[in-house]
GROMACS .gro file of C-alpha atoms in nm:
model
  473
    1MET     CA    1  -3.490  -1.113   0.041
    2PHE     CA    2  -3.240  -1.426   0.066
    3SER     CA    3  -3.038  -1.302  -0.221
    4GLY     CA    4  -3.001  -0.901  -0.016
    5LEU     CA    5  -2.865  -1.070   0.284
    6GLU     CA    6  -2.636  -1.322   0.074
    7LYS     CA    7  -2.523  -1.039  -0.025
    8TYR     CA    8  -2.494  -0.816   0.228
    9PHE     CA    9  -2.299  -1.165   0.424
   10LYS     CA   10  -2.034  -1.124   0.169
   11SER     CA   11  -1.993  -0.713   0.135
   12THR     CA   12  -1.718  -0.601   0.266
   13ARG     CA   13  -1.949  -0.392   0.514
   14PHE     CA   14  -2.026  -0.692   0.696
   15LYS     CA   15  -1.649  -0.808   0.691
   16THR     CA   16  -1.523  -0.505   0.795
   17THR     CA   17  -1.864  -0.492   1.121
   18LEU     CA   18  -1.763  -0.854   1.213
   19TRP     CA   19  -1.368  -0.717   1.251
   20TYR     CA   20  -1.477  -0.469   1.435
   21SER     CA   21  -1.669  -0.683   1.656
   22PHE     CA   22  -1.405  -0.936   1.695
   23LEU     CA   23  -1.166  -0.694   1.819
   24PHE     CA   24  -1.403  -0.498   2.034
   25LEU     CA   25  -1.457  -0.863   2.191
   26ILE     CA   26  -1.087  -0.925   2.191
   27LEU     CA   27  -1.049  -0.564   2.385
   28GLU     CA   28  -1.332  -0.626   2.610
   29ILE     CA   29  -1.225  -0.970   2.704
   30VAL     CA   30  -0.851  -0.830   2.794
   31LEU     CA   31  -0.984  -0.515   2.981
   32GLY     CA   32  -1.193  -0.722   3.156
   33THR     CA   33  -0.910  -0.950   3.248
   34ILE     CA   34  -0.689  -0.690   3.321
   35ILE     CA   35  -0.930  -0.526   3.568
   36TYR     CA   36  -1.056  -0.833   3.730
   37LEU     CA   37  -0.661  -0.924   3.840
   38TYR     CA   38  -0.565  -0.537   3.918
   39VAL     CA   39  -0.911  -0.585   4.149
   40ASN     CA   40  -0.787  -0.899   4.318
   41GLN     CA   41  -0.432  -0.808   4.340
   42THR     CA   42  -0.533  -0.425   4.495
   43MET     CA   43  -0.743  -0.558   4.749
   44ARG     CA   44  -0.491  -0.830   4.847
   45ILE     CA   45  -0.244  -0.632   4.916
   46GLU     CA   46  -0.417  -0.360   5.091
   47LEU     CA   47  -0.554  -0.614   5.291
   48ASP     CA   48  -0.163  -0.732   5.382
   49HIS     CA   49  -0.098  -0.426   5.517
   50SER     CA   50  -0.376  -0.375   5.741
   51LEU     CA   51  -0.306  -0.702   5.886
   52THR     CA   52   0.065  -0.581   5.911
   53LYS     CA   53  -0.023  -0.248   6.105
   54GLN     CA   54  -0.292  -0.431   6.302
   55ALA     CA   55  -0.018  -0.675   6.404
   56GLU     CA   56   0.192  -0.416   6.491
   57SER     CA   57   0.013  -0.196   6.648
   58ILE     CA   58  -0.144  -0.522   6.895
   59TYR     CA   59   0.281  -0.570   6.940
   60LYS     CA   60   0.270  -0.209   7.036
   61PHE     CA   61   0.033  -0.202   7.268
   62VAL     CA   62   0.072  -0.506   7.472
   63LYS     CA   63   0.478  -0.381   7.483
   64GLU     CA   64   0.400  -0.060   7.588
   65SER     CA   65   0.183  -0.139   7.871
   66LYS     CA   66   0.485  -0.312   8.045
   67VAL     CA   67   0.254  -0.530   8.230
   68ASN     CA   68   0.383  -0.901   8.261
   69LEU     CA   69   0.125  -1.067   8.131
   70SER     CA   70   0.308  -1.413   8.158
   71GLU     CA   71   0.256  -1.377   8.580
   72PHE     CA   72  -0.083  -1.242   8.570
   73GLU     CA   73  -0.296  -1.244   8.894
   74PRO     CA   74  -0.705  -1.225   8.898
   75ASP     CA   75  -0.794  -0.909   9.086
   76SER     CA   76  -1.115  -0.740   9.122
   77ILE     CA   77  -1.081  -0.591   8.786
   78TYR     CA   78  -0.951  -0.873   8.524
   79SER     CA   79  -1.068  -1.192   8.632
   80THR     CA   80  -0.845  -1.344   8.342
   81PRO     CA   81  -0.549  -1.245   8.117
   82ASP     CA   82  -0.792  -1.212   7.850
   83GLU     CA   83  -1.000  -0.965   7.943
   84LEU     CA   84  -0.665  -0.735   8.089
   85VAL     CA   85  -0.512  -0.802   7.710
   86TYR     CA   86  -0.858  -0.666   7.523
   87ASP     CA   87  -0.852  -0.412   7.722
   88ILE     CA   88  -0.472  -0.326   7.686
   89ILE     CA   89  -0.548  -0.361   7.275
   90PHE     CA   90  -0.901  -0.218   7.239
   91GLU     CA   91  -0.817   0.074   7.048
   92ALA     CA   92  -0.589  -0.140   6.786
   93LEU     CA   93  -0.904  -0.413   6.758
   94ALA     CA   94  -1.172  -0.135   6.757
   95PHE     CA   95  -0.991   0.092   6.500
   96ASN     CA   96  -0.982  -0.198   6.267
   97PRO     CA   97  -1.251  -0.341   6.073
   98ASN     CA   98  -0.992  -0.667   5.919
   99ASN     CA   99  -0.960  -0.819   6.235
  100THR     CA  100  -1.197  -1.094   6.203
  101PHE     CA  101  -0.930  -1.300   6.403
  102VAL     CA  102  -0.693  -1.238   6.693
  103GLN     CA  103  -0.458  -1.435   6.881
  104VAL     CA  104  -0.172  -1.326   7.123
  105SER     CA  105   0.081  -1.567   7.295
  106ILE     CA  106   0.350  -1.546   7.487
  107ARG     CA  107   0.584  -1.802   7.522
  108ASP     CA  108   0.409  -2.007   7.316
  109LYS     CA  109   0.092  -1.926   7.620
  110ILE     CA  110  -0.176  -1.775   7.462
  111ILE     CA  111  -0.313  -1.475   7.655
  112PHE     CA  112  -0.591  -1.380   7.438
  113ARG     CA  113  -0.815  -1.496   7.176
  114THR     CA  114  -1.118  -1.357   7.013
  115ALA     CA  115  -1.436  -1.507   7.087
  116ASN     CA  116  -1.518  -1.597   6.769
  117LEU     CA  117  -1.198  -1.856   6.780
  118GLY     CA  118  -1.405  -2.110   6.964
  119LYS     CA  119  -1.209  -2.344   7.072
  120ILE     CA  120  -0.981  -2.332   6.751
  121SER     CA  121  -0.610  -2.185   6.834
  122PHE     CA  122  -0.372  -2.084   6.546
  123ASN     CA  123  -0.098  -2.271   6.519
  124THR     CA  124   0.228  -2.098   6.577
  125HIS     CA  125   0.446  -1.996   6.241
  126LYS     CA  126   0.839  -2.008   6.266
  127SER     CA  127   1.001  -1.751   6.105
  128GLU     CA  128   1.324  -1.578   6.063
  129ASN     CA  129   1.130  -1.225   5.979
  130ASP     CA  130   0.935  -1.051   6.214
  131ILE     CA  131   0.619  -1.097   5.998
  132ASN     CA  132   0.530  -1.311   5.808
  133LEU     CA  133   0.146  -1.373   5.538
  134ILE     CA  134   0.044  -1.726   5.476
  135ASN     CA  135  -0.331  -1.816   5.439
  136TYR     CA  136  -0.471  -2.042   5.627
  137PHE     CA  137  -0.736  -2.314   5.607
  138GLU     CA  138  -0.996  -2.427   5.843
  139PRO     CA  139  -1.352  -2.482   5.738
  140ALA     CA  140  -1.472  -2.480   6.081
  141LEU     CA  141  -1.387  -2.043   6.119
  142SER     CA  142  -1.453  -2.006   5.706
  143ASP     CA  143  -1.587  -2.133   5.398
  144TYR     CA  144  -1.315  -1.939   5.223
  145PRO     CA  145  -0.936  -1.889   5.265
  146ILE     CA  146  -0.808  -1.692   5.569
  147ARG     CA  147  -0.498  -1.435   5.545
  148ALA     CA  148  -0.347  -1.439   5.836
  149ALA     CA  149  -0.017  -1.203   5.909
  150TYR     CA  150   0.164  -1.415   6.145
  151PHE     CA  151   0.373  -1.175   6.414
  152ASN     CA  152   0.699  -1.264   6.623
  153LYS     CA  153   0.895  -1.033   6.839
  154ASP     CA  154   1.067  -1.080   7.116
  155ASP     CA  155   0.870  -1.340   7.384
  156TYR     CA  156   0.546  -1.242   7.125
  157LYS     CA  157   0.367  -1.394   6.882
  158ILE     CA  158   0.045  -1.244   6.781
  159ILE     CA  159  -0.164  -1.365   6.496
  160VAL     CA  160  -0.395  -1.182   6.274
  161ALA     CA  161  -0.617  -1.316   6.060
  162PHE     CA  162  -0.910  -1.195   5.808
  163PRO     CA  163  -1.128  -1.454   5.544
  164LEU     CA  164  -1.081  -1.371   5.222
  165GLU     CA  165  -1.452  -1.380   5.146
  166LEU     CA  166  -1.504  -1.025   5.097
  167ILE     CA  167  -1.246  -1.043   4.835
  168SER     CA  168  -1.403  -1.368   4.685
  169LYS     CA  169  -1.748  -1.225   4.664
  170THR     CA  170  -1.620  -0.864   4.556
  171LEU     CA  171  -1.438  -1.038   4.244
  172ASP     CA  172  -1.798  -1.289   4.166
  173ASN     CA  173  -1.946  -0.990   4.138
  174LEU     CA  174  -1.779  -0.842   3.891
  175ALA     CA  175  -1.736  -1.120   3.687
  176ASP     CA  176  -2.120  -1.119   3.693
  177LEU     CA  177  -2.152  -0.832   3.593
  178TYR     CA  178  -1.885  -0.875   3.343
  179VAL     CA  179  -2.074  -1.177   3.165
  180ILE     CA  180  -2.413  -0.919   3.160
  181ILE     CA  181  -2.210  -0.672   3.013
  182ALA     CA  182  -2.003  -0.812   2.794
  183PRO     CA  183  -2.329  -0.969   2.562
  184ILE     CA  184  -2.471  -0.608   2.522
  185PHE     CA  185  -2.130  -0.443   2.463
  186LEU     CA  186  -2.102  -0.682   2.178
  187ILE     CA  187  -2.424  -0.647   2.065
  188LEU     CA  188  -2.304  -0.195   2.025
  189SER     CA  189  -2.006  -0.268   1.886
  190PHE     CA  190  -2.159  -0.508   1.628
  191VAL     CA  191  -2.379  -0.206   1.570
  192GLY     CA  192  -2.218   0.016   1.624
  193GLY     CA  193  -1.921  -0.090   1.365
  194ALA     CA  194  -2.255  -0.215   1.081
  195PHE     CA  195  -2.326   0.209   1.155
  196LEU     CA  196  -1.951   0.330   1.122
  197SER     CA  197  -1.905   0.095   0.771
  198PHE     CA  198  -2.205   0.175   0.627
  199LYS     CA  199  -2.074   0.587   0.651
  200ALA     CA  200  -1.774   0.476   0.599
  201LEU     CA  201  -1.817   0.257   0.310
  202ALA     CA  202  -2.112   0.460   0.169
  203ARG     CA  203  -1.874   0.715  -0.075
  204ILE     CA  204  -1.760   0.379  -0.223
  205ASP     CA  205  -2.115   0.311  -0.334
  206LYS     CA  206  -2.141   0.629  -0.527
  207ILE     CA  207  -1.820   0.571  -0.709
  208ILE     CA  208  -1.991   0.233  -0.778
  209LYS     CA  209  -2.303   0.364  -0.924
  210ARG     CA  210  -2.094   0.684  -1.087
  211THR     CA  211  -1.860   0.495  -1.258
  212ASP     CA  212  -2.152   0.226  -1.416
  213GLU     CA  213  -2.285   0.519  -1.566
  214ILE     CA  214  -1.934   0.596  -1.778
  215ASP     CA  215  -1.883   0.468  -2.096
  216THR     CA  216  -1.754   0.489  -2.434
  217PHE     CA  217  -1.995   0.836  -2.490
  218ASN     CA  218  -1.974   0.959  -2.160
  219LEU     CA  219  -1.561   0.931  -2.123
  220ASP     CA  220  -1.570   1.308  -2.041
  221THR     CA  221  -1.760   1.294  -1.735
  222PHE     CA  222  -1.536   1.213  -1.477
  223LEU     CA  223  -1.589   1.147  -1.088
  224GLU     CA  224  -1.634   1.321  -0.782
  225GLY     CA  225  -1.420   1.374  -0.485
  226GLU     CA  226  -1.090   1.455  -0.568
  227GLN     CA  227  -1.092   1.748  -0.352
  228TYR     CA  228  -1.062   1.475  -0.046
  229ASP     CA  229  -0.698   1.405   0.081
  230ASP     CA  230  -0.803   1.035   0.180
  231GLU     CA  231  -0.797   0.706   0.075
  232TYR     CA  232  -1.120   0.801  -0.103
  233GLY     CA  233  -0.994   1.133  -0.232
  234ARG     CA  234  -0.660   0.899  -0.388
  235LEU     CA  235  -0.913   0.668  -0.516
  236VAL     CA  236  -1.094   0.893  -0.706
  237LYS     CA  237  -0.765   1.096  -0.823
  238THR     CA  238  -0.626   0.757  -0.974
  239MET     CA  239  -0.973   0.614  -1.082
  240ASN     CA  240  -1.068   0.981  -1.305
  241ARG     CA  241  -0.632   0.907  -1.436
  242MET     CA  242  -0.743   0.582  -1.545
  243LEU     CA  243  -1.032   0.745  -1.713
  244ARG     CA  244  -0.840   0.996  -1.860
  245ARG     CA  245  -0.598   0.735  -2.001
  246ILE     CA  246  -0.906   0.489  -2.165
  247LYS     CA  247  -1.016   0.828  -2.270
  248HIS     CA  248  -0.701   0.908  -2.427
  249SER     CA  249  -0.624   0.554  -2.563
  250ILE     CA  250  -0.975   0.526  -2.741
  251GLU     CA  251  -0.950   0.886  -2.915
  252TYR     CA  252  -0.620   0.719  -3.026
  253MET     CA  253  -0.762   0.425  -3.166
  254ASN     CA  254  -1.023   0.597  -3.346
  255GLN     CA  255  -0.754   0.824  -3.453
  256PHE     CA  256  -0.507   0.543  -3.551
  257THR     CA  257  -0.801   0.363  -3.733
  258ILE     CA  258  -0.862   0.691  -3.948
  259SER     CA  259  -0.589   0.777  -4.052
  260ALA     CA  260  -0.485   0.393  -4.143
  261SER     CA  261  -0.782   0.394  -4.348
  262HIS     CA  262  -0.725   0.665  -4.534
  263GLU     CA  263  -0.335   0.604  -4.611
  264LEU     CA  264  -0.478   0.236  -4.704
  265LYS     CA  265  -0.793   0.437  -4.902
  266THR     CA  266  -0.564   0.617  -5.110
  267PRO     CA  267  -0.348   0.341  -5.342
  268LEU     CA  268  -0.692   0.118  -5.334
  269THR     CA  269  -0.866   0.375  -5.508
  270ILE     CA  270  -0.588   0.439  -5.748
  271LEU     CA  271  -0.578   0.060  -5.795
  272ARG     CA  272  -0.901   0.084  -5.860
  273GLY     CA  273  -0.971   0.322  -6.076
  274GLU     CA  274  -0.660   0.266  -6.333
  275LEU     CA  275  -0.794  -0.139  -6.276
  276GLU     CA  276  -1.114  -0.001  -6.440
  277LEU     CA  277  -1.001   0.190  -6.708
  278ALA     CA  278  -0.806  -0.088  -6.803
  279LEU     CA  279  -1.143  -0.335  -6.834
  280LYS     CA  280  -1.352  -0.043  -7.025
  281SER     CA  281  -1.172  -0.037  -7.348
  282PRO     CA  282  -0.889  -0.235  -7.594
  283LYS     CA  283  -0.480  -0.063  -7.475
  284SER     CA  284  -0.194  -0.119  -7.628
  285ARG     CA  285   0.097  -0.302  -7.505
  286GLN     CA  286   0.244  -0.006  -7.394
  287GLU     CA  287  -0.051   0.124  -7.215
  288TYR     CA  288  -0.112  -0.182  -7.023
  289LEU     CA  289   0.279  -0.173  -6.916
  290GLU     CA  290   0.165   0.183  -6.769
  291ILE     CA  291  -0.111   0.076  -6.616
  292ILE     CA  292   0.043  -0.274  -6.457
  293GLN     CA  293   0.354  -0.043  -6.385
  294SER     CA  294   0.127   0.216  -6.183
  295SER     CA  295  -0.069  -0.041  -6.055
  296TYR     CA  296   0.302  -0.225  -5.894
  297GLU     CA  297   0.372   0.091  -5.762
  298GLU     CA  298   0.044   0.139  -5.526
  299THR     CA  299   0.083  -0.260  -5.446
  300LEU     CA  300   0.433  -0.181  -5.313
  301ARG     CA  301   0.313   0.111  -5.126
  302LEU     CA  302   0.045  -0.126  -4.967
  303ILE     CA  303   0.271  -0.357  -4.868
  304ASN     CA  304   0.470  -0.072  -4.740
  305ILE     CA  305   0.190   0.056  -4.483
  306VAL     CA  306   0.114  -0.327  -4.391
  307GLU     CA  307   0.398  -0.400  -4.277
  308ARG     CA  308   0.493  -0.088  -4.071
  309LEU     CA  309   0.105  -0.089  -3.956
  310PHE     CA  310   0.271  -0.469  -3.817
  311PHE     CA  311   0.547  -0.410  -3.736
  312ILE     CA  312   0.399  -0.189  -3.455
  313THR     CA  313   0.121  -0.393  -3.342
  314LYS     CA  314   0.420  -0.633  -3.249
  315LEU     CA  315   0.621  -0.345  -3.107
  316ASP     CA  316   0.304  -0.221  -2.905
  317ASN     CA  317   0.202  -0.560  -2.741
  318SER     CA  318   0.576  -0.664  -2.656
  319LEU     CA  319   0.574  -0.965  -2.897
  320ILE     CA  320   0.972  -0.834  -3.037
  321LYS     CA  321   1.261  -0.950  -2.822
  322LEU     CA  322   1.582  -0.753  -2.904
  323ASN     CA  323   1.924  -0.932  -3.016
  324LEU     CA  324   2.137  -0.764  -2.838
  325VAL     CA  325   2.487  -0.751  -2.982
  326SER     CA  326   2.769  -0.555  -3.045
  327VAL     CA  327   2.730  -0.340  -3.361
  328ASN     CA  328   2.988  -0.124  -3.567
  329VAL     CA  329   2.759   0.194  -3.637
  330VAL     CA  330   3.000   0.367  -3.817
  331LYS     CA  331   2.912   0.089  -4.082
  332THR     CA  332   2.643   0.077  -4.093
  333ILE     CA  333   2.550   0.426  -4.149
  334SER     CA  334   2.810   0.362  -4.406
  335ASP     CA  335   2.673   0.100  -4.582
  336ILE     CA  336   2.321   0.268  -4.538
  337VAL     CA  337   2.461   0.511  -4.685
  338LYS     CA  338   2.556   0.350  -4.963
  339ASP     CA  339   2.217   0.201  -5.087
  340PHE     CA  340   2.070   0.560  -5.077
  341SER     CA  341   2.324   0.772  -5.263
  342SER     CA  342   2.103   0.655  -5.599
  343LEU     CA  343   1.754   0.807  -5.454
  344ALA     CA  344   2.015   1.115  -5.294
  345SER     CA  345   2.163   1.197  -5.676
  346GLU     CA  346   1.804   1.192  -5.840
  347LYS     CA  347   1.688   1.525  -5.593
  348ARG     CA  348   2.073   1.601  -5.643
  349ILE     CA  349   2.116   1.574  -5.284
  350ASN     CA  350   2.474   1.496  -5.191
  351LEU     CA  351   2.485   1.268  -4.886
  352LEU     CA  352   2.805   1.352  -4.653
  353THR     CA  353   2.945   1.155  -4.343
  354LYS     CA  354   3.181   1.236  -4.068
  355PHE     CA  355   3.305   0.996  -3.788
  356SER     CA  356   3.535   1.104  -3.511
  357ASP     CA  357   3.664   0.711  -3.517
  358PRO     CA  358   3.662   0.435  -3.818
  359GLU     CA  359   3.462   0.188  -3.528
  360ILE     CA  360   3.235   0.302  -3.326
  361PHE     CA  361   3.019   0.016  -3.148
  362ILE     CA  362   2.723   0.051  -2.962
  363THR     CA  363   2.524  -0.301  -2.771
  364ALA     CA  364   2.208  -0.286  -3.016
  365ASP     CA  365   1.984  -0.536  -3.254
  366PRO     CA  366   2.197  -0.463  -3.573
  367GLU     CA  367   1.802  -0.537  -3.779
  368MET     CA  368   1.623  -0.280  -3.557
  369LEU     CA  369   1.936  -0.003  -3.533
  370LYS     CA  370   1.965  -0.095  -3.925
  371GLN     CA  371   1.604   0.026  -3.973
  372VAL     CA  372   1.588   0.315  -3.761
  373PHE     CA  373   1.863   0.519  -3.980
  374ILE     CA  374   1.677   0.361  -4.302
  375ASN     CA  375   1.426   0.497  -4.211
  376LEU     CA  376   1.584   0.838  -4.099
  377ILE     CA  377   1.779   0.908  -4.383
  378ASP     CA  378   1.444   0.846  -4.586
  379ASN     CA  379   1.297   1.073  -4.411
  380ALA     CA  380   1.566   1.332  -4.461
  381ILE     CA  381   1.585   1.288  -4.853
  382LYS     CA  382   1.219   1.360  -4.854
  383TYR     CA  383   1.191   1.662  -4.683
  384SER     CA  384   1.538   1.779  -4.808
  385LEU     CA  385   1.544   2.094  -5.019
  386GLU     CA  386   1.678   2.054  -5.370
  387GLU     CA  387   2.035   2.063  -5.426
  388SER     CA  388   2.135   2.026  -5.031
  389ASP     CA  389   2.327   1.874  -4.797
  390ILE     CA  390   2.245   1.574  -4.583
  391VAL     CA  391   2.527   1.560  -4.295
  392ILE     CA  392   2.488   1.246  -4.123
  393GLU     CA  393   2.772   1.218  -3.801
  394CYS     CA  394   2.821   0.969  -3.552
  395ASN     CA  395   3.115   1.063  -3.251
  396LYS     CA  396   3.242   0.965  -2.929
  397GLU     CA  397   3.183   1.220  -2.673
  398LYS     CA  398   3.395   1.319  -2.357
  399ASP     CA  399   3.149   1.142  -2.144
  400GLY     CA  400   3.197   0.813  -2.296
  401LYS     CA  401   2.839   0.851  -2.442
  402ILE     CA  402   2.839   0.829  -2.857
  403SER     CA  403   2.592   1.079  -3.057
  404SER     CA  404   2.487   1.038  -3.436
  405ARG     CA  405   2.357   1.344  -3.612
  406ILE     CA  406   2.135   1.354  -3.897
  407ILE     CA  407   2.139   1.746  -4.021
  408ASN     CA  408   1.951   1.823  -4.351
  409ARG     CA  409   1.788   2.150  -4.521
  410ALA     CA  410   1.433   2.177  -4.550
  411GLU     CA  411   1.148   2.398  -4.431
  412PRO     CA  412   1.150   2.567  -4.108
  413ILE     CA  413   0.933   2.332  -3.861
  414PRO     CA  414   0.747   2.556  -3.545
  415PRO     CA  415   0.863   2.404  -3.208
  416GLU     CA  416   0.539   2.307  -3.126
  417ILE     CA  417   0.510   2.116  -3.389
  418LEU     CA  418   0.870   1.896  -3.337
  419PRO     CA  419   0.734   1.675  -3.052
  420LYS     CA  420   0.434   1.546  -3.299
  421LEU     CA  421   0.680   1.427  -3.578
  422PHE     CA  422   0.663   1.077  -3.345
  423GLU     CA  423   0.336   1.072  -3.373
  424ARG     CA  424   0.149   0.789  -3.644
  425PHE     CA  425   0.000   0.940  -3.954
  426PHE     CA  426   0.149   1.306  -3.862
  427ARG     CA  427   0.275   1.470  -4.154
  428LEU     CA  428   0.294   1.842  -4.230
  429GLU     CA  429   0.077   2.018  -4.436
  430SER     CA  430   0.276   2.103  -4.669
  431SER     CA  431   0.422   1.738  -4.741
  432ARG     CA  432   0.130   1.615  -4.728
  433ASN     CA  433   0.137   1.452  -5.167
  434ARG     CA  434   0.193   1.132  -5.291
  435ASN     CA  435   0.515   1.222  -5.479
  436LEU     CA  436   0.649   1.145  -5.141
  437GLY     CA  437   0.561   0.850  -5.136
  438GLY     CA  438   0.485   0.909  -4.704
  439VAL     CA  439   0.253   0.803  -4.464
  440GLY     CA  440   0.367   0.910  -4.146
  441LEU     CA  441   0.487   0.594  -3.978
  442GLY     CA  442   0.881   0.614  -4.009
  443LEU     CA  443   0.981   0.874  -3.732
  444SER     CA  444   0.701   0.683  -3.489
  445VAL     CA  445   0.886   0.340  -3.567
  446VAL     CA  446   1.236   0.521  -3.494
  447LYS     CA  447   1.041   0.637  -3.179
  448GLN     CA  448   0.935   0.299  -3.051
  449ILE     CA  449   1.270   0.099  -3.143
  450VAL     CA  450   1.521   0.364  -2.948
  451ASP     CA  451   1.254   0.378  -2.627
  452LEU     CA  452   1.303  -0.011  -2.675
  453HIS     CA  453   1.665   0.013  -2.672
  454LYS     CA  454   1.593   0.336  -2.410
  455PHE     CA  455   1.843   0.539  -2.629
  456ASP     CA  456   1.747   0.903  -2.632
  457ILE     CA  457   1.597   1.091  -2.964
  458LYS     CA  458   1.511   1.458  -3.012
  459THR     CA  459   1.472   1.689  -3.285
  460GLU     CA  460   1.541   2.070  -3.349
  461SER     CA  461   1.474   2.291  -3.648
  462ASP     CA  462   1.615   2.638  -3.656
  463LYS     CA  463   1.487   2.967  -3.880
  464GLN     CA  464   1.710   2.855  -4.200
  465GLY     CA  465   1.592   2.541  -4.234
  466ASN     CA  466   1.849   2.313  -4.117
  467PHE     CA  467   1.626   2.044  -3.924
  468ILE     CA  468   1.879   1.779  -3.722
  469VAL     CA  469   1.802   1.498  -3.561
  470GLN     CA  470   2.013   1.326  -3.278
  471LEU     CA  471   2.023   0.980  -3.153
  472VAL     CA  472   2.250   0.944  -2.792
  473PHE     CA  473   2.348   0.576  -2.767
   0.00000   0.00000   0.00000
């Protein structure tokens, strides 16, 4: 149980839920603060507007009455100025609720004030403006600050005030309500976040479960969900592409192992047979020499295979570092042609060279470049028809690039076979015999060296049997 909880607390699902709840809490706090400030500001603005209109309305009623309140004389109807002013401004007082405290003065003499003021009088407030709004603190009148509008015009000074009790209580109630609902919303956000993260990551669980079932024996089975155009669909597509690459790599490794084993088995079997033959019965000196010569040739063939396999392995693992220098391609080709002249003459093959310039330089690793041309010319000699020509060209192209072509006459190669010529251990069925001495690694080594230099190589074969290998540097 505890291990399950520990696993859940470490899961992305739990972390997603926490982030969702945290963001919701931040949003809730921000929203609550905005509402609180908005309500406070709105109620204060409305109160100020109401007090201002009340003061202006009282001034209007008093002014329009045209009664000289400063020289008031009691009569049978009004015994005090308060009664007269109250009667004049009754309408203004009756239809505005924000008039808890009202005081009217003329020439600094108070002629009216509401009964709730008692013996307390508002101090007159001098201002250059007709009306001014201030906070007034009077504990005897209210436990809350009092918002007052001071109206000064002509000889009249009208004060209309209202305690901020309603605003304070409204904000307190809003805060109390927020304190109650905030934890509820937080719990709901956590539950909702857990549910959403569970639903959102459920497909991940399926992908994990399905991926865990895949091994080297069922690489043909791929993950489902590529049809969805979302993050999960792209994840499935990426993993399926990875599985295809793994499958291709394993198939390639298996094929490589089988081919390498086959190529190594042939000379080893011959060696074993010849050695067994030498041990069965006494032989003459000449016979022993022939056996030793044949064994030596097979040993050289084994060394050649192992060296090429070792070279390819180093290329695959980026263990070979290029020594890039300026190399004269013409001289490199000419030296190799001289070395192969005797081998070509055995098959009555002529090696011809055509150069557009006696010195053509490129930037390359000289040893690897030499290996490329050795393999290509050796391959051309092996598979060329007897009494034919092999032409090796090297030219400067108009676009500034250097191209080299090796052209020989051989059996026509189908177009669909051409791309496979650079695969390891690939050989045409017609060329699979020991007399050629090839193991299908020469062109593969060439392709890897060319790719390492970022050069280009391509092959062509026409119906007349002209096989062309072109290098572009």
